[in-house]
Coordinates of C-alpha atoms in Angstrom, one line a residue:
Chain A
X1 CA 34.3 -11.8 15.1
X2 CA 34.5 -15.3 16.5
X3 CA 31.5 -15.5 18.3
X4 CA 28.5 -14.0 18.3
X5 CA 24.9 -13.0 20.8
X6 CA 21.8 -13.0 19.1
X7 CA 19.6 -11.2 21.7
X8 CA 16.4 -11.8 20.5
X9 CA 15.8 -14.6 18.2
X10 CA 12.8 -13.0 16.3
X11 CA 12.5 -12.3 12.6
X12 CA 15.4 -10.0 12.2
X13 CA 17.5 -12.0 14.6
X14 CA 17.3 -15.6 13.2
X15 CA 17.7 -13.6 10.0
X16 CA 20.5 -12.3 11.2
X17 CA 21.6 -15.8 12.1
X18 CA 20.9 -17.3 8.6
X19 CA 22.4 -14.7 6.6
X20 CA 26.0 -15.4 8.7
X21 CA 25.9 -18.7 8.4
X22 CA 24.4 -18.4 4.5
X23 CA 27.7 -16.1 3.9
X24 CA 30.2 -18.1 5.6
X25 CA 30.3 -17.2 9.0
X26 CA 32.2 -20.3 11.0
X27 CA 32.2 -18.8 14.3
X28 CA 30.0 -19.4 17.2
X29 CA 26.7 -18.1 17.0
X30 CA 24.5 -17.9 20.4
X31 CA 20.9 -17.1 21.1
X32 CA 19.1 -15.2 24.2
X33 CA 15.6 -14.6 24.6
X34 CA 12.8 -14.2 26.8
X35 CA 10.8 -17.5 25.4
X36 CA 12.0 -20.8 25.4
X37 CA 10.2 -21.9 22.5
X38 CA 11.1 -19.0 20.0
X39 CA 14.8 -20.2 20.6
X40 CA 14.7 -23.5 20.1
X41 CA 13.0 -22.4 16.6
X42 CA 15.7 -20.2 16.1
X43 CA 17.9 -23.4 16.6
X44 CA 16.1 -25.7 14.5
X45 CA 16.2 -23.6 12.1
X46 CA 19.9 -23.1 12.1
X47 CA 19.9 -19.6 12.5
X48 CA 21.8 -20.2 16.2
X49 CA 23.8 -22.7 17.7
X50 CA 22.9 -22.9 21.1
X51 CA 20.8 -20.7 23.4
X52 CA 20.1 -19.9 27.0
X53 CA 16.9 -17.9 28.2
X54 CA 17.4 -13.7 29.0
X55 CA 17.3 -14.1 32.6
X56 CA 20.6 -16.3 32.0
X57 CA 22.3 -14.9 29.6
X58 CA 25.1 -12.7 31.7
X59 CA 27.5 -15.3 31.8
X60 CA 27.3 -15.7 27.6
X61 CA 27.7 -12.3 27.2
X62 CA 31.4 -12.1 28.9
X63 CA 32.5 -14.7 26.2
X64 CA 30.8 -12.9 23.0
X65 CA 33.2 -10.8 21.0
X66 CA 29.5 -9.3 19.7
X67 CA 26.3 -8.7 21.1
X68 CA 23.3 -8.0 18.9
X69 CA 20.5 -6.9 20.2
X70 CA 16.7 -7.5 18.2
X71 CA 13.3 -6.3 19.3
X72 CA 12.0 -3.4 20.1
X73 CA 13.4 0.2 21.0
X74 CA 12.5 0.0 25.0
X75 CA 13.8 -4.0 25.9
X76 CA 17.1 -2.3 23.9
X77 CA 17.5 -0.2 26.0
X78 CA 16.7 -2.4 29.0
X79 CA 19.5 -4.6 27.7
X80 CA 21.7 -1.9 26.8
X81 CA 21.4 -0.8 30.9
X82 CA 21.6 -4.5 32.1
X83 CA 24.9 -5.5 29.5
X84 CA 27.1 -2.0 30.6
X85 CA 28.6 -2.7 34.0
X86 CA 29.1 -6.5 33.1
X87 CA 31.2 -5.5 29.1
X88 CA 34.5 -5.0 28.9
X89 CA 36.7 -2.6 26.6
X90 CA 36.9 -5.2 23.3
X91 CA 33.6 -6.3 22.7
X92 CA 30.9 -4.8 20.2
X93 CA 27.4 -4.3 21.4
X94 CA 25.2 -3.4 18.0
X95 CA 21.4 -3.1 17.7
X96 CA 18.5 -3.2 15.4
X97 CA 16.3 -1.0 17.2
X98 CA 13.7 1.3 14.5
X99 CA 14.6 4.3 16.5
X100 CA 18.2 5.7 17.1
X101 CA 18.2 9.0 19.2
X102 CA 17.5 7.4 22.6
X103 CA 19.2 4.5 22.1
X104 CA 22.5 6.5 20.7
X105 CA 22.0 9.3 23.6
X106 CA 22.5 6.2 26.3
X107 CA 25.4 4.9 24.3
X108 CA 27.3 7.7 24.8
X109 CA 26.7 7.6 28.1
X110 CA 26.9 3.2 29.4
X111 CA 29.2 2.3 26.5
X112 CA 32.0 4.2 24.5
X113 CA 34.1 5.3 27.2
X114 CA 37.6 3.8 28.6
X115 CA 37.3 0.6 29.9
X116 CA 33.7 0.2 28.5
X117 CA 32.1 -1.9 25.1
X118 CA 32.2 -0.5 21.9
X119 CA 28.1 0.3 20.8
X120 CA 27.5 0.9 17.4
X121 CA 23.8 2.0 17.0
X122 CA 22.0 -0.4 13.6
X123 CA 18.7 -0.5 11.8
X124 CA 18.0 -2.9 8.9
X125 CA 15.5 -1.4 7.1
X126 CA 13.9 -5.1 6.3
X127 CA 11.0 -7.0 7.9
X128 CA 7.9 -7.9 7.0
X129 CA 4.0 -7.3 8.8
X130 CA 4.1 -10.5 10.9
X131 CA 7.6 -11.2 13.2
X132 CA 8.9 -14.4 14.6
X133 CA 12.0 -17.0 14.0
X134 CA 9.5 -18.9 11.4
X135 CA 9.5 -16.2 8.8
X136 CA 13.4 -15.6 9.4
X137 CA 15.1 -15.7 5.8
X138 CA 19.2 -15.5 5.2
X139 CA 18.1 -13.3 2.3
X140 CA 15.9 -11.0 4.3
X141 CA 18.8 -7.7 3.7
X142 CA 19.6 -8.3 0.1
X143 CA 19.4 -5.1 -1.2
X144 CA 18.0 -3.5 1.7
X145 CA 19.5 -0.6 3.8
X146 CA 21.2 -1.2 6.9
X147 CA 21.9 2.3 8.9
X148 CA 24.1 3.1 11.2
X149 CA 24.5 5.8 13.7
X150 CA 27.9 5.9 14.6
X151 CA 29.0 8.6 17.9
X152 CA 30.4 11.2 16.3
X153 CA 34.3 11.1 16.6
X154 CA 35.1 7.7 17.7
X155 CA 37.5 5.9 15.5
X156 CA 35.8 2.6 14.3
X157 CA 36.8 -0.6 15.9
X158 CA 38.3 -3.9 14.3
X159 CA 35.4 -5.6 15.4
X160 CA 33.3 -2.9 14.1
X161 CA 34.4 -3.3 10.5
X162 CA 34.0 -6.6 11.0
X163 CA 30.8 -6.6 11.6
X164 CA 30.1 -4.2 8.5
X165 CA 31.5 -6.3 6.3
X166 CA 29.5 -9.1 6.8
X167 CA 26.4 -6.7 6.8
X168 CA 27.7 -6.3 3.7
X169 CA 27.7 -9.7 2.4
X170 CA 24.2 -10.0 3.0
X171 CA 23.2 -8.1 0.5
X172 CA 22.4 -4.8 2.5
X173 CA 23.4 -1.5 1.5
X174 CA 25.6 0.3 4.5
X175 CA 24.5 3.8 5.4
X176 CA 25.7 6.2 8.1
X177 CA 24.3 9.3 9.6
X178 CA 23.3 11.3 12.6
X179 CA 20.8 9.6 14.7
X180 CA 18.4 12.4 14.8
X181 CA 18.7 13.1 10.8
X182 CA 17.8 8.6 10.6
X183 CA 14.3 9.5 13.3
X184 CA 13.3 12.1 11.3
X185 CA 13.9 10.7 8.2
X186 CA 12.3 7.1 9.4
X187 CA 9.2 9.0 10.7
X188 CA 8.8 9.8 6.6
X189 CA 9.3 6.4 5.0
X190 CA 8.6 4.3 7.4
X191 CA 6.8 5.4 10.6
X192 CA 4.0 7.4 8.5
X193 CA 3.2 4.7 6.2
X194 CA 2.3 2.4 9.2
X195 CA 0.1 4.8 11.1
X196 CA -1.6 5.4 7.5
X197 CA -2.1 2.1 7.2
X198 CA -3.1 1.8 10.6
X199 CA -5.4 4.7 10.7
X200 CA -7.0 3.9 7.3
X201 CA -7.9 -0.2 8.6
X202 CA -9.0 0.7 11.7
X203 CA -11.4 3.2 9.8
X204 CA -12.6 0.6 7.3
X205 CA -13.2 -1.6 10.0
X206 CA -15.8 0.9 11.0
X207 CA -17.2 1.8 8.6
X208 CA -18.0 -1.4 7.0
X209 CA -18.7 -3.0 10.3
X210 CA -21.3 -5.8 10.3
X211 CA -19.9 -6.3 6.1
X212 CA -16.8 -6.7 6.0
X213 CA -16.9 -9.0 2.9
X214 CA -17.4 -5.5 1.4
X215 CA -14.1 -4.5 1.0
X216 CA -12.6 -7.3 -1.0
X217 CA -14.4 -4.8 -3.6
X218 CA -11.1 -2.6 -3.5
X219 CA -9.1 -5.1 -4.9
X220 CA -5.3 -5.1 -5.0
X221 CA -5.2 -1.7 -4.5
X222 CA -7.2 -1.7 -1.2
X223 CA -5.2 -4.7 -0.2
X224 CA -1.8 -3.2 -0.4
X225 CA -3.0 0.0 1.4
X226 CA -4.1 -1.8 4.5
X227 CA -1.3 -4.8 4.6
X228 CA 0.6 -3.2 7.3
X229 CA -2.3 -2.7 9.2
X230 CA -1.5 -6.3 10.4
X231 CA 1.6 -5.0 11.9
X232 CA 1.4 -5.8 15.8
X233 CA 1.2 -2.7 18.5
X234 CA 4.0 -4.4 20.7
X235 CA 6.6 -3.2 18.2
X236 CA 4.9 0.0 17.0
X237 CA 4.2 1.5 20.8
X238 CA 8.2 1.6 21.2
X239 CA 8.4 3.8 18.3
X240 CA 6.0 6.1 18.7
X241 CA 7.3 6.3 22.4
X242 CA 10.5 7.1 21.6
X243 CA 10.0 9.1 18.1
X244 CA 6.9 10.8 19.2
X245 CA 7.6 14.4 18.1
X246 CA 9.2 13.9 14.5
X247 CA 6.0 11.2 14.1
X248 CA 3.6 13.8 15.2
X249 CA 5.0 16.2 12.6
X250 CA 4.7 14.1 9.8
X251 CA 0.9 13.4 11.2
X252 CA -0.2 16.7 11.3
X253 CA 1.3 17.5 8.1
X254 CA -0.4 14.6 6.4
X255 CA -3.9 15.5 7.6
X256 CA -3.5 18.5 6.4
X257 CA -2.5 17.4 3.1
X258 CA -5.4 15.4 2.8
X259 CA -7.8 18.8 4.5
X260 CA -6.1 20.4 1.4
X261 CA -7.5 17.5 -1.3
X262 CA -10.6 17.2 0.4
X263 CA -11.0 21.4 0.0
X264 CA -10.3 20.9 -3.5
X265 CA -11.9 18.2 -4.9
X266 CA -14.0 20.4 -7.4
X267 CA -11.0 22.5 -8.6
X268 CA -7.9 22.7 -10.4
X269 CA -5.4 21.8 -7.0
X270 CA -6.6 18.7 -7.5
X271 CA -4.3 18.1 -10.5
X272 CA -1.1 19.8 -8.6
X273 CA -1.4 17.4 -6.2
X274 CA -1.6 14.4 -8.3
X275 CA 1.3 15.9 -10.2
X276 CA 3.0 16.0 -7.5
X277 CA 2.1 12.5 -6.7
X278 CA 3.3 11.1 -9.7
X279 CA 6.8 13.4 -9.4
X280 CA 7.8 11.0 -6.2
X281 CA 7.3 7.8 -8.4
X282 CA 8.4 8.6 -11.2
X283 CA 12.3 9.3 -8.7
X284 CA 11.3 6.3 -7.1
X285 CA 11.5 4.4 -10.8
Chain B
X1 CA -24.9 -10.6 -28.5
X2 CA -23.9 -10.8 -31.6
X3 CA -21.8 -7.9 -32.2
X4 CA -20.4 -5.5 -29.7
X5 CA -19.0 -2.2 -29.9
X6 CA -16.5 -1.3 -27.1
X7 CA -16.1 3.0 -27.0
X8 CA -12.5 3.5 -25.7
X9 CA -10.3 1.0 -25.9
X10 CA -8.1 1.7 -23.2
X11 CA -6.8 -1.1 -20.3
X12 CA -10.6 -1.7 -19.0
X13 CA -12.1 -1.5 -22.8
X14 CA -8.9 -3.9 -24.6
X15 CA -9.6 -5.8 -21.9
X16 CA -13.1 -6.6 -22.2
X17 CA -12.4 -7.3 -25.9
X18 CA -9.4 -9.9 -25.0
X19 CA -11.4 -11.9 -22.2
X20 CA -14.4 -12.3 -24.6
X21 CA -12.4 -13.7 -27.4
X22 CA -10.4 -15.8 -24.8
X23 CA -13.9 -17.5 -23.6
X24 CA -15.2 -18.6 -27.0
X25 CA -17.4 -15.0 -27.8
X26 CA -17.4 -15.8 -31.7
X27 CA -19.5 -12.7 -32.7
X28 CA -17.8 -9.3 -33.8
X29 CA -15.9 -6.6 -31.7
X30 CA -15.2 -3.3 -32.7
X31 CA -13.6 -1.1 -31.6
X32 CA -14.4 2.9 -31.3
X33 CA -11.9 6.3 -29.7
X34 CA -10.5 9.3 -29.9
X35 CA -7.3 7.6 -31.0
X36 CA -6.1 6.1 -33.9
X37 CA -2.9 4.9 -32.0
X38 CA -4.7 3.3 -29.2
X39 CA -7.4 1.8 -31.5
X40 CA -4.6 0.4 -33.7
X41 CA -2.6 -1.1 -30.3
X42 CA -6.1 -3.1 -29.7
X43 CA -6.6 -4.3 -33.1
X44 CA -3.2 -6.0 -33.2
X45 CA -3.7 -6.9 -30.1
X46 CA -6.8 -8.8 -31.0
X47 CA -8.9 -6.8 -28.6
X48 CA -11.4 -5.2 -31.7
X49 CA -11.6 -6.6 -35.1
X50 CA -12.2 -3.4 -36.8
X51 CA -12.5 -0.1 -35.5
X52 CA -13.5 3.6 -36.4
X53 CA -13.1 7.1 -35.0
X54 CA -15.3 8.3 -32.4
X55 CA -16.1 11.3 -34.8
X56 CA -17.6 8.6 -37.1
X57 CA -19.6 6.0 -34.8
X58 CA -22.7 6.9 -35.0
X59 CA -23.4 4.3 -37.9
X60 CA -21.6 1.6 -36.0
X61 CA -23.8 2.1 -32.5
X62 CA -26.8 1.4 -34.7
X63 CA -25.5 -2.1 -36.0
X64 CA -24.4 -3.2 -32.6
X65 CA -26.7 -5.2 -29.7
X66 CA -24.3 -4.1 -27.3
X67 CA -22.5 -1.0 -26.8
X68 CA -19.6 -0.8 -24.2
X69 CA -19.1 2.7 -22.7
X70 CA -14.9 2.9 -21.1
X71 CA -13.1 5.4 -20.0
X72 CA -13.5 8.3 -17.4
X73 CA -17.2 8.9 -16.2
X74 CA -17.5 12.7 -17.5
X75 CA -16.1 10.9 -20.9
X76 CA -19.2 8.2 -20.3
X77 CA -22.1 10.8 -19.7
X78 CA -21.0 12.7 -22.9
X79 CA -21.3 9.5 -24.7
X80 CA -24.8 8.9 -23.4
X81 CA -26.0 12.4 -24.1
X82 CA -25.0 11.6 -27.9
X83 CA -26.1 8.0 -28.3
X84 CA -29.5 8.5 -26.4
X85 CA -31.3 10.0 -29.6
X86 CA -29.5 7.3 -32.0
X87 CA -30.3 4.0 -30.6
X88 CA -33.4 2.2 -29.9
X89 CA -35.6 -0.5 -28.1
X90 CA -33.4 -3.8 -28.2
X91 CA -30.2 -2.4 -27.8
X92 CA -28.0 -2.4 -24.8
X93 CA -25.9 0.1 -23.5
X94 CA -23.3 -0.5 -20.5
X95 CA -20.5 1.2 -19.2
X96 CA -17.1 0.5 -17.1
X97 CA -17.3 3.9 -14.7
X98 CA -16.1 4.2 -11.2
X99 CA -19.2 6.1 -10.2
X100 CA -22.7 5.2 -10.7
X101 CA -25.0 7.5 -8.8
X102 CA -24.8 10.6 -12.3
X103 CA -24.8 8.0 -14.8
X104 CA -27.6 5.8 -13.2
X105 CA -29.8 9.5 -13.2
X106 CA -28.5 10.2 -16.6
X107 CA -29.7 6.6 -17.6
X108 CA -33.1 7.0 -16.4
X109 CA -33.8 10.2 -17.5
X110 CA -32.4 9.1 -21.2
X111 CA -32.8 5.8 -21.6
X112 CA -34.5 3.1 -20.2
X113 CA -37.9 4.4 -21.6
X114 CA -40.5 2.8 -24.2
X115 CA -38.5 3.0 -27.4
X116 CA -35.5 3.8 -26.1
X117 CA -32.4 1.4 -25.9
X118 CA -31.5 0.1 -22.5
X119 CA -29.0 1.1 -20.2
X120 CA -27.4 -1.4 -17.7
X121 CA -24.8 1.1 -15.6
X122 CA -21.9 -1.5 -14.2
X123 CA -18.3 -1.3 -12.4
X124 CA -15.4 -3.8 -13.1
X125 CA -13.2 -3.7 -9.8
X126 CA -10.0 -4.0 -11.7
X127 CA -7.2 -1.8 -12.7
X128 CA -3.9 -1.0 -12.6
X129 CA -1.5 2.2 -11.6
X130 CA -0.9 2.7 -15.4
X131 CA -3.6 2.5 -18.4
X132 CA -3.6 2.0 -22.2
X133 CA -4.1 -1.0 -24.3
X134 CA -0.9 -2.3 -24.4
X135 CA -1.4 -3.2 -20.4
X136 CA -4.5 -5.0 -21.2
X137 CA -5.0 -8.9 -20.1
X138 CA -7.8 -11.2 -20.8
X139 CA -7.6 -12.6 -17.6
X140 CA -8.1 -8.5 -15.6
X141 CA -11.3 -9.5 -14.7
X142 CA -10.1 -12.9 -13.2
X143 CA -12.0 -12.9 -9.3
X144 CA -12.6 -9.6 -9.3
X145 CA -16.1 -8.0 -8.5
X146 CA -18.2 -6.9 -11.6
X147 CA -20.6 -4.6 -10.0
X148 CA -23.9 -3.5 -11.6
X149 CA -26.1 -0.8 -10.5
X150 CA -29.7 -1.6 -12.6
X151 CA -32.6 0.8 -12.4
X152 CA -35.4 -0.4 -9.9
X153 CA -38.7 -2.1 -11.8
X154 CA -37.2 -3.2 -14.6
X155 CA -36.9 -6.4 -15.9
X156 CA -33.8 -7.8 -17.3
X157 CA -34.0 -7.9 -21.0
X158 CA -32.4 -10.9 -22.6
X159 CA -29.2 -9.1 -23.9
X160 CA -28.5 -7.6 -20.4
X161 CA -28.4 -11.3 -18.9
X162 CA -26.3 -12.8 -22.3
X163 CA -23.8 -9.6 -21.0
X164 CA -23.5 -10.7 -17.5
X165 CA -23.3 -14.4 -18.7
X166 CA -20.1 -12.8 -20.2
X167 CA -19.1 -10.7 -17.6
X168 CA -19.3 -14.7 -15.6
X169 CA -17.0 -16.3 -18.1
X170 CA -14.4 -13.9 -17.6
X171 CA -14.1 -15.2 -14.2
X172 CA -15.7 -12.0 -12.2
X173 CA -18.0 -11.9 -9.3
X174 CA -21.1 -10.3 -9.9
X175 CA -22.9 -8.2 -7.5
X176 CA -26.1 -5.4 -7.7
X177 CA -26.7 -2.6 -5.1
X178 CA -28.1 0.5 -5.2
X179 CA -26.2 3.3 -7.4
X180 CA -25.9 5.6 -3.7
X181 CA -24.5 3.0 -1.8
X182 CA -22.3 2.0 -4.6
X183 CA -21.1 5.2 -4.9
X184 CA -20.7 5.5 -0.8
X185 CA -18.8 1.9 -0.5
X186 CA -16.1 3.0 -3.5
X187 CA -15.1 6.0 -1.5
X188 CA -14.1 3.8 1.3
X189 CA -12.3 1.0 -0.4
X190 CA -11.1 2.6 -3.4
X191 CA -11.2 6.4 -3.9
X192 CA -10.5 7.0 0.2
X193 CA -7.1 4.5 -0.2
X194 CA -6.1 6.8 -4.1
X195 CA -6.4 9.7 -2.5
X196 CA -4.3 8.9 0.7
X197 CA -1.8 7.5 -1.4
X198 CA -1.5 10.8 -3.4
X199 CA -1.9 12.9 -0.4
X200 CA 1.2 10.6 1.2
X201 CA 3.5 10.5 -2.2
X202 CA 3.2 14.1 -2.6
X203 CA 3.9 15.3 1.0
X204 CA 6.9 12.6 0.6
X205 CA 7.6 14.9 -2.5
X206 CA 7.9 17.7 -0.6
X207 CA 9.5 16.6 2.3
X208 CA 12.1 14.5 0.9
X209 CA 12.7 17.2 -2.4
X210 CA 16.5 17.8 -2.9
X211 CA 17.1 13.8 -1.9
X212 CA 14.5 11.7 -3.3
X213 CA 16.9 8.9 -3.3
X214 CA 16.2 8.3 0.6
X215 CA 13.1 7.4 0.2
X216 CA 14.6 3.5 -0.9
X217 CA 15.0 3.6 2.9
X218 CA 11.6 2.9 3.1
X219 CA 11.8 -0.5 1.1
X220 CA 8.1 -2.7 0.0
X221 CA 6.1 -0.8 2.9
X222 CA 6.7 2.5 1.2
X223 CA 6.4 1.2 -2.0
X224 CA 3.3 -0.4 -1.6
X225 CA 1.6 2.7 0.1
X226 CA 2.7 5.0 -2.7
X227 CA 2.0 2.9 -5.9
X228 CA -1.1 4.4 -6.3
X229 CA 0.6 7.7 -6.4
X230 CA 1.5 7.1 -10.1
X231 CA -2.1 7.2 -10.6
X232 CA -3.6 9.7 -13.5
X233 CA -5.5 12.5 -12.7
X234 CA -7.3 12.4 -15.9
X235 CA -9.6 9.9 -14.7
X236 CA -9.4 10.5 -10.9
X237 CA -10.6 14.5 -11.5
X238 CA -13.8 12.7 -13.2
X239 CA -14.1 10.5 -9.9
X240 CA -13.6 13.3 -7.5
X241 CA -16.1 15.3 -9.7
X242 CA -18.9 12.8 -9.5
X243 CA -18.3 11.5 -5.9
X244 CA -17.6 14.7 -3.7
X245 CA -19.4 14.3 -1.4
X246 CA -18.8 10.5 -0.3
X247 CA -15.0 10.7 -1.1
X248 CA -14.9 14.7 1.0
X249 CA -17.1 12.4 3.9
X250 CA -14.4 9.7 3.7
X251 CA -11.5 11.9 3.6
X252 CA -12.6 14.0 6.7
X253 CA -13.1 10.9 9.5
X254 CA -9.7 9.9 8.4
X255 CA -8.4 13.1 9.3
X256 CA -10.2 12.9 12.4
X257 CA -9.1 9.3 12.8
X258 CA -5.1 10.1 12.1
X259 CA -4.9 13.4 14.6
X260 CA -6.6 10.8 17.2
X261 CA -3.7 8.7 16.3
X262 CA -1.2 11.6 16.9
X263 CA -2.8 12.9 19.7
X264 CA -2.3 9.3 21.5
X265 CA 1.4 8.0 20.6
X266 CA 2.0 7.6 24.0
X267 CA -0.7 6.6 25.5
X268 CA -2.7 3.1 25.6
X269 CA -5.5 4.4 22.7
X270 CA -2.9 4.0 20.4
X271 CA -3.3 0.1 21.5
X272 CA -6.6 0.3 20.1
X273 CA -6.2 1.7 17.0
X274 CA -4.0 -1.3 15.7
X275 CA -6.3 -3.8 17.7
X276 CA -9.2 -2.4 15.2
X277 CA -6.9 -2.0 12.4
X278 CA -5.6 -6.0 13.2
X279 CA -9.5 -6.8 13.2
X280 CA -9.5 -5.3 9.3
X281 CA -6.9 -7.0 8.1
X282 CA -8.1 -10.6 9.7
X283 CA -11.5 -10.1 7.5
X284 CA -9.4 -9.7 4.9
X285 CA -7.7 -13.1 5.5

């Protein structure tokens, strides 16, 4: 990897930025984005080299040995549709898009064939509840997990383990899997927890309406349960577009855990759930 | 307030003892449990000077101006159905329970009467996943809100303002309301957010079961919205006990407010939800 496309200069892509050049990377590292000024942050903050706005970017793209592409799951996927007919056998097109099934279904069919770019479907699990190149960190993936959801049956390229490696000189923890297995398993840890948080803000917000000085009565503990409930829509709307039925499931079967507590606040189920409860922290140590 | 007699020396009761000793209280602590261990941990600690056995307290209650009822609130009402008979006019009774609406009925039926001590039902907002003595901190109460729930009528006697001089120097925020709406506003901000946190660690539990190691995928977010789940049901049974019906009102319109959520992943409501949600969090600062 000589040089590389940062599509997307956001949090995760300046990130991505810092973290090569933080680890060594002496190659060329390019930025493309929608917003002039986002990119020139990017830049100032070192995380890129030069840049040149989306609606530019084609001619960049022919020289990049990699292309990563930052934001969320449906401009991916517009990128992913405008990149194909311009790549060429060679290069590496990798994302970090919180969904994987649609965005590994269309790689299979733009990318991965004779003549066409390699795509290797990516998701750092790493960010935090606001975005933007001014919260980008070069240690932002130290000991995080960065998954991957290779096609089935396609030998990896040079470039490819390339770009693993220095994945894994930032600290992350590499892990592979089937792209259907990662949505489900994403709607668990991490879609769920949002729309809690979500759900449960957006109630407080009601219900303490005209007062909400009120709830800086819950403390820490109130605080922690509603932080991602600053997380913006414009991210979160690609994922529950494009993981809507594994999200759903998770959903319904949290409300009826909760039906379940509510129905037994009085008796001893009460106490098997908190058990339970306790079981999944005391694995997660 | 010459001498005090905390009764359970737990986080919230070691605690008290600590912060008055680290704000110049100069008059005597003891200490009284079911424990010996525990009582001993807060006596090295420097949380009690001396201590005895609950079995035994019932000379010590009548030597002290102040008596400090900790622990869970079916714990605290046993404590005032014994110590009603034994004390008198000039004492103070106060306690540290999550719910106030039994124990501010209990308090007016028991105390509160000619000849009878004086009973000033109150509400630290401060905690942590874990309890015990060893965890306690003189600075706990450091900006949180010390809330106290006094009978209607009465007048303050001079011991219950000395206390909340105390309760001042630690460095809390006092505040009165009603016992009801006390009891209404802790379901939202802090029973509500427990049980959603055990409702979501157990399902997690369940879901996850054979691999419990995937859930690192979820990194701080999921961490953060499971914490809680570590919480004890010894003292959240007692909560769910006295609260039902706030925390069953509570748990049902998020129900409601989560299968809206479910029920509109694709569509522009779901825009609204973290618009209101966003609101929440900007209150919060």
């Amino acid at each position: 990897m000589k040089k590389i496309l940062i599509v997307g200069t956001g949090l995760i892509g300046a990130s991505v930025g810092l973290a090569l050049r933080a680890n060594g990377f002496t190659g060329e590292i390019a930025g493309a984005g929608p917003r002039e000024e986002s990119l020139k942050t990017a830049q100032t903050m070192g995380a890129i080299d030069s840049w040149c706005l989306a609606a530019d970017a084609d001619a960049v793209t022919k020289s990049c040995d990699v292309i990563l592409l930052c934001g969320p799951v449906l401009t991916i996927l517009d990128w992913m549709q405008r990149l194909a007919p311009i790549l060429h056998e060679g290069q590496l097109v990798t994302d970090v898009g919180s969904t994987k099934a649609q965005i590994a279904e269309l790689a299979a069919q733009l990318y991965n064939q004779p003549g066409k770019a390699r795509f290797l479907p990516g998701h750092p699990m790493a960010g935090k509840e606001s975005g933007g190149a001014m919260l980008a960190e070069a240690t932002l993936f130290q000991n995080a997990m960065w998954l991957f959801t290779p096609q089935p049956g396609l030998k990896p390229t040079a470039l490819e383990t390339d770009f693993r490696n220095w994945v894994s000189k930032f600290g992350a923890n590499i892990a592979d899997l089937d792209a259907a297995r990662h949505d489900k398993l994403v709607a668990w840890v991490s879609h769920l927890p949002q729309m809690l948080a979500t759900a449960l803000s957006a109630q407080l917000e009601d219900a303490l309406g005209d007062a909400p000085e009120l709830a800086s009565i819950g403390g820490r503990a109130l605080s922690e349960m509603t932080r991602l409930g600053a997380s913006p829509y414009s991210m979160w709307r690609d994922i529950a577009m494009t993981n809507t039925q594994p999200l759903a499931d998770t959903l319904l079967a949290l409300e009826q855990r909760i039906a379940h507590i509510r129905e037994n606040l009085k008796t001893p189920e009460l106490r098997e759930e908190f058990a339970r409860a306790n079981e999944f922290r005391k694995h997660r140590g």
